[in-house]
Amino acid sequence: MHIPDGLMAPLVAAAGWLVAVAVLAFATRRVNRDLDDRRVPLMAVLAAGIFVAQMLNFPVGAGTTGHLVGAALAAMLLGPWGGMAVMMVILTIQCLLFGDGGMTALGLNFVNMGLIGCLVGHYVHRAFPEKYRIPGAFAAAWLAVFLGSLACALELSGSYMLSGGSFGIAPAIALPAMTVYHAIIGVGEALITTGVLAYLGQVAPEMLRMSRKVPGSPAAAGEVRTDG
Amino acid sequence: MVERRSLLAIAGILVAFAAGLVLFFIFSAPYGDGLERTMEHGGVEEPEPVYHAPLDYGDSYAVALVMGIVGFAIVLGSAFLVGKAFGKRGR
């Protein structure tokens, strides 16, 4: 779902940058306030792991592939603002070093994958009670990808209409294609996310407790606050 | 403890990546992702980038593996520095 240069209308791309800068300024303040120094290695390993996971495309049928976005997973483990910081690092390196996603579209790529992915992933997951943590993660991860793709489709459509067809893709094509493909890709995202969380629940359950602030848990004290 | 877990996680991720990359080249390499397929449906070809990146993920297993490890290391270092720079007041 990495948008390349020249696909979106300049006005839409500029709006993406504007939103991304404003959100990142806020996220940076929250990370500055909330991120415990001891969580930094986890944040770094998670970012690097998501980077390599994004390189592995899996087939979803009809000659199409998908890959993990990882924003929901990052938000579930680090909170939405820490997750956004991780996603921005990944997207920036993918863009600057590997040409994956355009420079002019970096703001939109952050909005679609980082901002929407982390907010949806975090708050939908949190809405589920503790005993439904895994089904909640599945729903949150799927919805994060689906809503991110819907946003991308709206940006493509908006670009098309604003530019009279010079940029973007006609809404009649962009909306159904993006959402149908990513509804399927989202299942892969949800399976991987729940698999990782289930694994962590077995081998390092304190990592999950840290992000959910279980009252009385010593591991939760002084760690990342994810209260919005 | 966190450091040991981090090292184990790094090793685990790299092993999983090396194994997953094989499956990628077997099953997925020639296909586009959801956005690329949507662009095909819309008759849109990927425009010329305004910025040319110095690296790419490569078309062979060996190159992709090396690029994955290079990217892993750079993201690991960058995220660590970002965390240290912006997270320090949370101590």
mmCIF file of C-alpha atoms in Angstrom, chain B residues 35-64:
data_model
loop_
_atom_site.group_PDB
_atom_site.id
_atom_site.type_symbol
_atom_site.label_atom_id
_atom_site.label_comp_id
_atom_site.label_asym_id
_atom_site.label_seq_id
_atom_site.Cartn_x
_atom_site.Cartn_y
_atom_site.Cartn_z
ATOM 1 C CA LEU B 35 -2.377 -0.790 -4.662
ATOM 2 C CA GLU B 36 -0.339 -1.940 -7.664
ATOM 3 C CA ARG B 37 -3.246 -4.113 -8.807
ATOM 4 C CA THR B 38 -5.637 -1.174 -8.353
ATOM 5 C CA MET B 39 -3.308 0.946 -10.485
ATOM 6 C CA GLU B 40 -3.411 -1.777 -13.158
ATOM 7 C CA HIS B 41 -7.217 -1.747 -13.067
ATOM 8 C CA GLY B 42 -7.174 2.037 -13.432
ATOM 9 C CA GLY B 43 -4.734 1.873 -16.335
ATOM 10 C CA VAL B 44 -2.161 3.860 -14.366
ATOM 11 C CA GLU B 45 1.533 3.104 -14.775
ATOM 12 C CA GLU B 46 3.917 3.868 -11.930
ATOM 13 C CA PRO B 47 5.118 7.423 -12.561
ATOM 14 C CA GLU B 48 8.769 8.435 -12.504
ATOM 15 C CA PRO B 49 9.871 9.035 -8.900
ATOM 16 C CA VAL B 50 11.038 12.504 -7.899
ATOM 17 C CA TYR B 51 13.723 10.908 -5.728
ATOM 18 C CA HIS B 52 15.842 7.916 -6.671
ATOM 19 C CA ALA B 53 16.747 5.749 -3.705
ATOM 20 C CA PRO B 54 20.263 4.309 -3.589
ATOM 21 C CA LEU B 55 19.134 0.708 -2.890
ATOM 22 C CA ASP B 56 16.326 -1.660 -3.806
ATOM 23 C CA TYR B 57 15.086 -4.930 -2.384
ATOM 24 C CA GLY B 58 16.586 -6.954 -5.236
ATOM 25 C CA ASP B 59 15.248 -9.644 -7.544
ATOM 26 C CA SER B 60 17.105 -12.640 -6.172
ATOM 27 C CA TYR B 61 17.016 -14.450 -2.854
ATOM 28 C CA ALA B 62 20.603 -13.561 -1.958
ATOM 29 C CA VAL B 63 20.246 -9.830 -2.727
ATOM 30 C CA ALA B 64 16.871 -9.588 -0.947
#
